[in-house]
Short mmCIF file of N, CA and C in Angstrom, two decimals:
data_model
loop_
_atom_site.label_atom_id
_atom_site.label_comp_id
_atom_site.label_asym_id
_atom_site.label_seq_id
_atom_site.Cartn_x
_atom_site.Cartn_y
_atom_site.Cartn_z
N UNK A 56 -0.97 7.47 87.98
CA UNK A 56 -1.30 8.23 89.17
C UNK A 56 -2.39 9.25 88.83
N UNK A 57 -3.35 9.38 89.68
CA UNK A 57 -4.46 10.31 89.45
C UNK A 57 -3.97 11.74 89.56
N UNK A 58 -4.63 12.62 88.79
CA UNK A 58 -4.30 14.04 88.87
C UNK A 58 -4.63 14.55 90.26
N UNK A 59 -3.82 15.50 90.71
CA UNK A 59 -4.06 16.10 92.02
C UNK A 59 -5.38 16.86 92.00
N UNK A 60 -6.11 16.76 93.06
CA UNK A 60 -7.39 17.47 93.19
C UNK A 60 -7.10 18.82 93.81
N UNK A 61 -7.60 19.86 93.16
CA UNK A 61 -7.44 21.22 93.71
C UNK A 61 -8.35 21.37 94.92
N UNK A 62 -7.78 21.93 95.96
CA UNK A 62 -8.58 22.17 97.16
C UNK A 62 -8.54 23.65 97.48
N UNK A 63 -9.58 24.11 98.09
CA UNK A 63 -9.67 25.50 98.52
C UNK A 63 -8.84 25.66 99.78
N UNK A 64 -7.70 26.37 99.71
CA UNK A 64 -6.83 26.52 100.88
C UNK A 64 -7.56 27.12 102.09
N UNK A 65 -8.49 28.01 101.84
CA UNK A 65 -9.24 28.62 102.94
C UNK A 65 -10.13 27.59 103.63
N UNK A 66 -10.76 26.73 102.84
CA UNK A 66 -11.63 25.69 103.40
C UNK A 66 -10.79 24.68 104.20
N UNK A 67 -9.63 24.34 103.67
CA UNK A 67 -8.74 23.42 104.38
C UNK A 67 -8.29 24.04 105.70
N UNK A 68 -7.89 25.29 105.66
CA UNK A 68 -7.47 25.99 106.87
C UNK A 68 -8.59 26.03 107.90
N UNK A 69 -9.80 26.29 107.43
CA UNK A 69 -10.95 26.33 108.35
C UNK A 69 -11.16 24.95 108.98
N UNK A 70 -11.06 23.89 108.17
CA UNK A 70 -11.19 22.54 108.73
C UNK A 70 -10.13 22.28 109.78
N UNK A 71 -8.88 22.61 109.46
CA UNK A 71 -7.77 22.37 110.40
C UNK A 71 -8.06 23.04 111.74
N UNK A 72 -8.46 24.30 111.69
CA UNK A 72 -8.70 25.04 112.94
C UNK A 72 -9.94 24.51 113.68
N UNK A 73 -10.97 24.13 112.94
CA UNK A 73 -12.19 23.60 113.57
C UNK A 73 -11.92 22.25 114.22
N UNK A 74 -11.25 21.36 113.50
CA UNK A 74 -10.94 20.04 114.07
C UNK A 74 -9.98 20.18 115.23
N UNK A 75 -8.98 21.05 115.09
CA UNK A 75 -8.04 21.28 116.19
C UNK A 75 -8.77 21.77 117.43
N UNK A 76 -9.73 22.63 117.25
CA UNK A 76 -10.51 23.14 118.39
C UNK A 76 -11.26 22.00 119.09
N UNK A 77 -11.76 21.05 118.30
CA UNK A 77 -12.43 19.89 118.90
C UNK A 77 -11.45 19.04 119.70
N UNK A 78 -10.24 18.87 119.16
CA UNK A 78 -9.22 18.10 119.88
C UNK A 78 -8.81 18.81 121.17
N UNK A 79 -8.71 20.14 121.11
CA UNK A 79 -8.37 20.93 122.31
C UNK A 79 -9.47 20.76 123.36
N UNK A 80 -10.70 20.81 122.91
CA UNK A 80 -11.82 20.65 123.85
C UNK A 80 -11.80 19.28 124.51
N UNK A 81 -11.25 18.29 123.81
CA UNK A 81 -11.15 16.94 124.36
C UNK A 81 -9.91 16.76 125.23
N UNK A 82 -9.05 17.79 125.31
CA UNK A 82 -7.91 17.72 126.22
C UNK A 82 -6.53 17.78 125.59
N UNK A 83 -6.45 17.81 124.27
CA UNK A 83 -5.14 17.89 123.63
C UNK A 83 -4.65 19.33 123.67
N UNK A 84 -3.36 19.55 123.91
CA UNK A 84 -2.84 20.93 123.86
C UNK A 84 -3.06 21.55 122.47
N UNK A 85 -3.20 22.86 122.45
CA UNK A 85 -3.59 23.58 121.22
C UNK A 85 -2.63 23.38 120.05
N UNK A 86 -1.34 23.58 120.25
CA UNK A 86 -0.41 23.50 119.13
C UNK A 86 -0.31 22.08 118.58
N UNK A 87 -0.18 21.04 119.41
CA UNK A 87 -0.20 19.69 118.85
C UNK A 87 -1.51 19.38 118.11
N UNK A 88 -2.62 19.90 118.60
CA UNK A 88 -3.90 19.68 117.92
C UNK A 88 -3.87 20.29 116.53
N UNK A 89 -3.35 21.49 116.40
CA UNK A 89 -3.29 22.15 115.10
C UNK A 89 -2.36 21.39 114.15
N UNK A 90 -1.19 20.98 114.65
CA UNK A 90 -0.23 20.25 113.82
C UNK A 90 -0.84 18.91 113.38
N UNK A 91 -1.47 18.21 114.30
CA UNK A 91 -2.09 16.93 113.96
C UNK A 91 -3.17 17.11 112.90
N UNK A 92 -4.03 18.10 113.07
CA UNK A 92 -5.09 18.35 112.10
C UNK A 92 -4.50 18.70 110.73
N UNK A 93 -3.43 19.46 110.71
CA UNK A 93 -2.78 19.82 109.44
C UNK A 93 -2.21 18.58 108.76
N UNK A 94 -1.54 17.72 109.52
CA UNK A 94 -0.99 16.50 108.94
C UNK A 94 -2.10 15.58 108.43
N UNK A 95 -3.15 15.45 109.21
CA UNK A 95 -4.26 14.60 108.85
C UNK A 95 -4.93 15.07 107.56
N UNK A 96 -4.96 16.38 107.35
CA UNK A 96 -5.64 16.93 106.18
C UNK A 96 -4.74 17.04 104.95
N UNK A 97 -3.45 16.74 105.10
CA UNK A 97 -2.57 16.80 103.93
C UNK A 97 -2.72 15.51 103.11
N UNK A 98 -2.72 15.65 101.80
CA UNK A 98 -2.91 14.47 100.95
C UNK A 98 -1.83 13.42 101.18
N UNK A 99 -0.60 13.85 101.40
CA UNK A 99 0.50 12.92 101.60
C UNK A 99 0.51 12.34 103.00
N UNK A 100 -0.15 13.01 103.93
CA UNK A 100 -0.12 12.57 105.32
C UNK A 100 1.19 12.90 105.99
N UNK A 101 2.03 13.71 105.33
CA UNK A 101 3.31 14.10 105.91
C UNK A 101 3.68 15.50 105.43
N UNK A 102 4.36 16.22 106.31
CA UNK A 102 4.83 17.57 106.02
C UNK A 102 6.15 17.79 106.74
N UNK A 103 6.94 18.71 106.24
CA UNK A 103 8.17 19.09 106.92
C UNK A 103 7.85 20.15 107.96
N UNK A 104 8.83 20.42 108.79
CA UNK A 104 8.67 21.47 109.80
C UNK A 104 8.39 22.81 109.13
N UNK A 105 9.12 23.10 108.06
CA UNK A 105 8.93 24.37 107.35
C UNK A 105 7.52 24.46 106.76
N UNK A 106 7.04 23.36 106.18
CA UNK A 106 5.69 23.36 105.62
C UNK A 106 4.63 23.57 106.71
N UNK A 107 4.82 22.90 107.84
CA UNK A 107 3.87 23.07 108.95
C UNK A 107 3.89 24.51 109.46
N UNK A 108 5.10 25.06 109.61
CA UNK A 108 5.23 26.44 110.08
C UNK A 108 4.53 27.42 109.16
N UNK A 109 4.73 27.23 107.86
CA UNK A 109 4.11 28.13 106.87
C UNK A 109 2.59 27.95 106.84
N UNK A 110 2.15 26.72 106.83
CA UNK A 110 0.72 26.42 106.76
C UNK A 110 -0.03 26.96 107.98
N UNK A 111 0.56 26.77 109.16
CA UNK A 111 -0.12 27.15 110.40
C UNK A 111 0.30 28.51 110.94
N UNK A 112 1.29 29.12 110.26
CA UNK A 112 1.84 30.41 110.70
C UNK A 112 2.33 30.34 112.14
N UNK A 113 3.21 29.32 112.37
CA UNK A 113 3.79 29.14 113.70
C UNK A 113 5.31 29.03 113.58
N UNK A 114 5.99 29.26 114.68
CA UNK A 114 7.45 29.25 114.70
C UNK A 114 7.99 27.82 114.63
N UNK A 115 9.26 27.68 114.24
CA UNK A 115 9.89 26.35 114.27
C UNK A 115 9.84 25.72 115.67
N UNK A 116 9.99 26.55 116.70
CA UNK A 116 9.91 26.04 118.07
C UNK A 116 8.51 25.51 118.37
N UNK A 117 7.49 26.18 117.86
CA UNK A 117 6.11 25.72 118.04
C UNK A 117 5.88 24.38 117.37
N UNK A 118 6.42 24.24 116.17
CA UNK A 118 6.31 22.97 115.44
C UNK A 118 7.04 21.88 116.21
N UNK A 119 8.25 22.17 116.65
CA UNK A 119 9.08 21.20 117.35
C UNK A 119 8.39 20.68 118.61
N UNK A 120 7.86 21.58 119.41
CA UNK A 120 7.18 21.17 120.64
C UNK A 120 5.94 20.35 120.36
N UNK A 121 5.19 20.75 119.35
CA UNK A 121 3.97 20.03 118.98
C UNK A 121 4.29 18.63 118.49
N UNK A 122 5.30 18.52 117.64
CA UNK A 122 5.67 17.22 117.09
C UNK A 122 6.22 16.32 118.20
N UNK A 123 6.97 16.87 119.12
CA UNK A 123 7.50 16.08 120.24
C UNK A 123 6.32 15.46 121.02
N UNK A 124 5.33 16.28 121.33
CA UNK A 124 4.14 15.79 122.04
C UNK A 124 3.45 14.69 121.24
N UNK A 125 3.22 14.95 119.96
CA UNK A 125 2.51 13.99 119.11
C UNK A 125 3.29 12.69 118.94
N UNK A 126 4.61 12.77 118.86
CA UNK A 126 5.43 11.56 118.74
C UNK A 126 5.38 10.76 120.04
N UNK A 127 5.42 11.44 121.17
CA UNK A 127 5.35 10.75 122.47
C UNK A 127 4.02 10.04 122.67
N UNK A 128 2.98 10.58 122.10
CA UNK A 128 1.66 9.96 122.22
C UNK A 128 1.34 9.04 121.04
N UNK A 129 2.35 8.80 120.19
CA UNK A 129 2.24 7.88 119.05
C UNK A 129 1.20 8.32 118.03
N UNK A 130 0.99 9.62 117.92
CA UNK A 130 0.04 10.15 116.94
C UNK A 130 0.74 10.46 115.61
N UNK A 131 2.04 10.72 115.64
CA UNK A 131 2.81 10.96 114.42
C UNK A 131 4.16 10.27 114.55
N UNK A 132 4.81 10.10 113.42
CA UNK A 132 6.17 9.57 113.42
C UNK A 132 7.07 10.53 112.65
N UNK A 133 8.35 10.44 112.94
CA UNK A 133 9.35 11.25 112.25
C UNK A 133 10.04 10.38 111.21
N UNK A 134 10.30 10.97 110.05
CA UNK A 134 10.99 10.27 108.97
C UNK A 134 12.02 11.20 108.37
N UNK A 135 13.15 10.67 107.99
CA UNK A 135 14.17 11.44 107.29
C UNK A 135 13.86 11.43 105.80
N UNK A 136 13.99 12.60 105.18
CA UNK A 136 13.87 12.64 103.72
C UNK A 136 15.13 12.01 103.14
N UNK A 137 14.99 11.09 102.19
CA UNK A 137 16.17 10.44 101.61
C UNK A 137 17.17 11.47 101.07
N UNK A 138 18.43 11.31 101.46
CA UNK A 138 19.48 12.21 100.99
C UNK A 138 19.46 13.59 101.62
N UNK A 139 18.72 13.75 102.69
CA UNK A 139 18.59 15.06 103.31
C UNK A 139 18.66 14.92 104.83
N UNK A 140 18.95 16.02 105.50
CA UNK A 140 18.92 16.03 106.96
C UNK A 140 17.54 16.45 107.46
N UNK A 141 16.69 16.87 106.53
CA UNK A 141 15.35 17.32 106.92
C UNK A 141 14.48 16.17 107.35
N UNK A 142 13.66 16.43 108.34
CA UNK A 142 12.70 15.43 108.79
C UNK A 142 11.31 15.78 108.26
N UNK A 143 10.56 14.74 108.02
CA UNK A 143 9.15 14.88 107.69
C UNK A 143 8.39 14.26 108.85
N UNK A 144 7.22 14.78 109.09
CA UNK A 144 6.38 14.26 110.15
C UNK A 144 5.17 13.63 109.49
N UNK A 145 4.86 12.41 109.88
CA UNK A 145 3.83 11.64 109.19
C UNK A 145 2.75 11.19 110.17
N UNK A 146 1.52 11.29 109.71
CA UNK A 146 0.39 10.72 110.42
C UNK A 146 -0.01 9.47 109.63
N UNK A 147 -0.30 8.40 110.32
CA UNK A 147 -0.63 7.14 109.66
C UNK A 147 -2.13 6.88 109.75
N UNK A 148 -2.62 6.03 108.88
CA UNK A 148 -4.04 5.72 108.88
C UNK A 148 -4.49 5.06 110.17
N UNK A 149 -3.56 4.40 110.85
CA UNK A 149 -3.93 3.70 112.08
C UNK A 149 -3.49 4.44 113.34
N UNK A 150 -3.35 5.77 113.25
CA UNK A 150 -2.86 6.52 114.40
C UNK A 150 -3.77 6.43 115.61
N UNK A 151 -5.07 6.34 115.40
CA UNK A 151 -5.99 6.23 116.54
C UNK A 151 -5.81 4.87 117.21
N UNK A 152 -5.65 3.85 116.40
CA UNK A 152 -5.41 2.50 116.92
C UNK A 152 -4.13 2.49 117.76
N UNK A 153 -3.07 3.05 117.19
CA UNK A 153 -1.79 3.08 117.90
C UNK A 153 -1.90 3.87 119.20
N UNK A 154 -2.56 5.01 119.15
CA UNK A 154 -2.69 5.84 120.35
C UNK A 154 -3.47 5.09 121.44
N UNK A 155 -4.56 4.43 121.06
CA UNK A 155 -5.34 3.69 122.05
C UNK A 155 -4.58 2.49 122.58
N UNK A 156 -3.87 1.79 121.68
CA UNK A 156 -3.09 0.64 122.10
C UNK A 156 -2.04 1.07 123.11
N UNK A 157 -1.41 2.18 122.89
CA UNK A 157 -0.40 2.66 123.83
C UNK A 157 -1.02 3.14 125.14
N UNK A 158 -2.26 3.52 125.11
CA UNK A 158 -2.97 3.90 126.34
C UNK A 158 -3.17 2.67 127.23
N UNK A 159 -3.26 1.50 126.59
CA UNK A 159 -3.41 0.27 127.37
C UNK A 159 -2.25 0.09 128.34
N UNK A 160 -1.04 0.44 127.91
CA UNK A 160 0.13 0.32 128.79
C UNK A 160 -0.01 1.26 129.98
N UNK A 161 -0.57 2.42 129.77
CA UNK A 161 -0.80 3.38 130.86
C UNK A 161 -1.82 2.79 131.82
N UNK A 162 -2.90 2.22 131.30
CA UNK A 162 -3.92 1.61 132.15
C UNK A 162 -3.32 0.50 133.01
N UNK A 163 -2.44 -0.31 132.42
CA UNK A 163 -1.80 -1.40 133.18
C UNK A 163 -0.99 -0.82 134.34
N UNK A 164 -0.25 0.26 134.10
CA UNK A 164 0.54 0.88 135.18
C UNK A 164 -0.38 1.42 136.26
N UNK A 165 -1.49 2.02 135.87
CA UNK A 165 -2.45 2.54 136.85
C UNK A 165 -3.03 1.39 137.67
N UNK A 166 -3.32 0.27 137.01
CA UNK A 166 -3.88 -0.88 137.73
C UNK A 166 -2.91 -1.37 138.80
N UNK A 167 -1.63 -1.46 138.46
CA UNK A 167 -0.62 -1.88 139.43
C UNK A 167 -0.60 -0.92 140.62
N UNK A 168 -0.59 0.37 140.33
CA UNK A 168 -0.56 1.38 141.40
C UNK A 168 -1.83 1.30 142.26
N UNK A 169 -2.97 1.10 141.62
CA UNK A 169 -4.23 1.02 142.36
C UNK A 169 -4.28 -0.23 143.25
N UNK A 170 -3.76 -1.36 142.76
CA UNK A 170 -3.71 -2.58 143.59
C UNK A 170 -2.88 -2.33 144.84
N UNK A 171 -1.75 -1.66 144.65
CA UNK A 171 -0.91 -1.30 145.80
C UNK A 171 -1.68 -0.37 146.74
N UNK A 172 -2.45 0.54 146.17
CA UNK A 172 -3.25 1.46 146.98
C UNK A 172 -4.28 0.73 147.82
N UNK A 173 -4.95 -0.24 147.22
CA UNK A 173 -5.95 -1.02 147.96
C UNK A 173 -5.28 -1.74 149.13
N UNK A 174 -4.12 -2.34 148.87
CA UNK A 174 -3.39 -3.04 149.92
C UNK A 174 -2.94 -2.07 151.01
N UNK A 175 -2.39 -0.95 150.61
CA UNK A 175 -1.89 0.04 151.56
C UNK A 175 -2.99 0.66 152.41
N UNK A 176 -4.11 0.96 151.78
CA UNK A 176 -5.20 1.63 152.49
C UNK A 176 -6.09 0.67 153.27
N UNK A 177 -6.05 -0.60 152.87
CA UNK A 177 -6.93 -1.59 153.48
C UNK A 177 -8.22 -1.69 152.68
N UNK A 178 -8.50 -2.89 152.19
CA UNK A 178 -9.65 -3.09 151.31
C UNK A 178 -10.98 -2.78 151.97
N UNK A 179 -11.03 -2.81 153.31
CA UNK A 179 -12.29 -2.59 154.02
C UNK A 179 -12.49 -1.15 154.47
N UNK A 180 -11.51 -0.30 154.23
CA UNK A 180 -11.68 1.12 154.59
C UNK A 180 -12.45 1.82 153.48
N UNK A 181 -13.08 2.95 153.79
CA UNK A 181 -13.78 3.69 152.72
C UNK A 181 -12.84 4.05 151.56
N UNK A 182 -11.63 4.50 151.87
CA UNK A 182 -10.68 4.85 150.81
C UNK A 182 -10.26 3.61 150.03
N UNK A 183 -10.06 2.49 150.72
CA UNK A 183 -9.68 1.24 150.06
C UNK A 183 -10.76 0.73 149.14
N UNK A 184 -12.03 0.83 149.59
CA UNK A 184 -13.16 0.41 148.74
C UNK A 184 -13.24 1.31 147.50
N UNK A 185 -13.05 2.62 147.69
CA UNK A 185 -13.07 3.55 146.55
C UNK A 185 -11.95 3.22 145.58
N UNK A 186 -10.78 2.91 146.13
CA UNK A 186 -9.63 2.54 145.30
C UNK A 186 -9.93 1.23 144.56
N UNK A 187 -10.55 0.26 145.23
CA UNK A 187 -10.89 -1.02 144.61
C UNK A 187 -11.89 -0.83 143.48
N UNK A 188 -12.86 0.07 143.68
CA UNK A 188 -13.83 0.34 142.62
C UNK A 188 -13.15 0.99 141.43
N UNK A 189 -12.23 1.90 141.69
CA UNK A 189 -11.48 2.53 140.60
C UNK A 189 -10.67 1.49 139.85
N UNK A 190 -10.02 0.59 140.59
CA UNK A 190 -9.25 -0.49 139.97
C UNK A 190 -10.16 -1.36 139.11
N UNK A 191 -11.32 -1.73 139.63
CA UNK A 191 -12.25 -2.56 138.87
C UNK A 191 -12.67 -1.86 137.57
N UNK A 192 -12.89 -0.55 137.65
CA UNK A 192 -13.25 0.21 136.47
C UNK A 192 -12.15 0.14 135.41
N UNK A 193 -10.89 0.38 135.81
CA UNK A 193 -9.79 0.36 134.85
C UNK A 193 -9.56 -1.04 134.29
N UNK A 194 -9.75 -2.08 135.10
CA UNK A 194 -9.62 -3.45 134.59
C UNK A 194 -10.71 -3.72 133.55
N UNK A 195 -11.92 -3.24 133.82
CA UNK A 195 -13.03 -3.40 132.88
C UNK A 195 -12.72 -2.67 131.58
N UNK A 196 -12.30 -1.42 131.68
CA UNK A 196 -11.99 -0.61 130.49
C UNK A 196 -10.87 -1.26 129.69
N UNK A 197 -9.85 -1.75 130.37
CA UNK A 197 -8.74 -2.40 129.70
C UNK A 197 -9.22 -3.59 128.88
N UNK A 198 -10.08 -4.43 129.47
CA UNK A 198 -10.62 -5.58 128.74
C UNK A 198 -11.48 -5.16 127.56
N UNK A 199 -12.28 -4.13 127.76
CA UNK A 199 -13.15 -3.65 126.68
C UNK A 199 -12.33 -3.06 125.53
N UNK A 200 -11.27 -2.33 125.86
CA UNK A 200 -10.42 -1.76 124.80
C UNK A 200 -9.78 -2.88 124.00
N UNK A 201 -9.28 -3.90 124.67
CA UNK A 201 -8.65 -5.02 123.95
C UNK A 201 -9.64 -5.69 123.01
N UNK A 202 -10.84 -5.96 123.49
CA UNK A 202 -11.85 -6.60 122.65
C UNK A 202 -12.27 -5.68 121.50
N UNK A 203 -12.41 -4.40 121.80
CA UNK A 203 -12.80 -3.43 120.77
C UNK A 203 -11.73 -3.34 119.69
N UNK A 204 -10.47 -3.38 120.07
CA UNK A 204 -9.39 -3.27 119.09
C UNK A 204 -9.36 -4.49 118.18
N UNK A 205 -9.67 -5.66 118.71
CA UNK A 205 -9.78 -6.86 117.87
C UNK A 205 -10.90 -6.69 116.85
N UNK A 206 -12.05 -6.18 117.30
CA UNK A 206 -13.17 -5.95 116.38
C UNK A 206 -12.79 -4.90 115.34
N UNK A 207 -12.06 -3.86 115.76
CA UNK A 207 -11.65 -2.81 114.83
C UNK A 207 -10.75 -3.38 113.73
N UNK A 208 -9.77 -4.22 114.11
CA UNK A 208 -8.86 -4.79 113.10
C UNK A 208 -9.65 -5.55 112.04
N UNK A 209 -10.62 -6.34 112.46
CA UNK A 209 -11.44 -7.09 111.50
C UNK A 209 -12.28 -6.14 110.64
N UNK A 210 -12.87 -5.13 111.27
CA UNK A 210 -13.70 -4.16 110.55
C UNK A 210 -12.85 -3.36 109.55
N UNK A 211 -11.69 -2.93 109.98
CA UNK A 211 -10.78 -2.17 109.10
C UNK A 211 -10.38 -3.02 107.89
N UNK A 212 -10.08 -4.29 108.15
CA UNK A 212 -9.71 -5.19 107.05
C UNK A 212 -10.83 -5.29 106.03
N UNK A 213 -12.07 -5.37 106.49
CA UNK A 213 -13.22 -5.44 105.58
C UNK A 213 -13.36 -4.15 104.77
N UNK A 214 -13.16 -3.02 105.43
CA UNK A 214 -13.35 -1.73 104.74
C UNK A 214 -12.19 -1.35 103.83
N UNK A 215 -10.96 -1.56 104.29
CA UNK A 215 -9.81 -1.02 103.58
C UNK A 215 -8.78 -2.05 103.12
N UNK A 216 -8.93 -3.30 103.49
CA UNK A 216 -7.94 -4.31 103.14
C UNK A 216 -6.68 -4.08 103.95
N UNK A 217 -5.56 -4.57 103.45
CA UNK A 217 -4.29 -4.42 104.19
C UNK A 217 -3.82 -3.04 104.21
#
């Protein structure tokens, strides 16, 4: 096993806060963004609640709420430490893939609702046409995401193997 590389804790902290700020700007809530950035920047890719609280200077409740959000969006997973009741929270290398893949299910639900909207409003009404265009957009995006994810799997395999 390679020797651990010393990192500047201040530089790591600055990265965590800077990246978290970018995630917040993109729409992620602040505390989940900070927790995600901290997990992503840890060498192990996993930390306990206590470690996250200490690293980010946040309360256990703050960690809990952030992890709940991140788990629901498939950005992190919970793991039990062997022989312990403590949980570790892990970010995986394919978290973006998982998050986007799970967004596809949301798009499918929106498409169903929009189809019903077109029928309810009438396809020839201004609102029905607007709804139909929105539906067409989500169907297009859904197809593009599926194709893009196939290309990503092949690209990832070339870059990183299994």
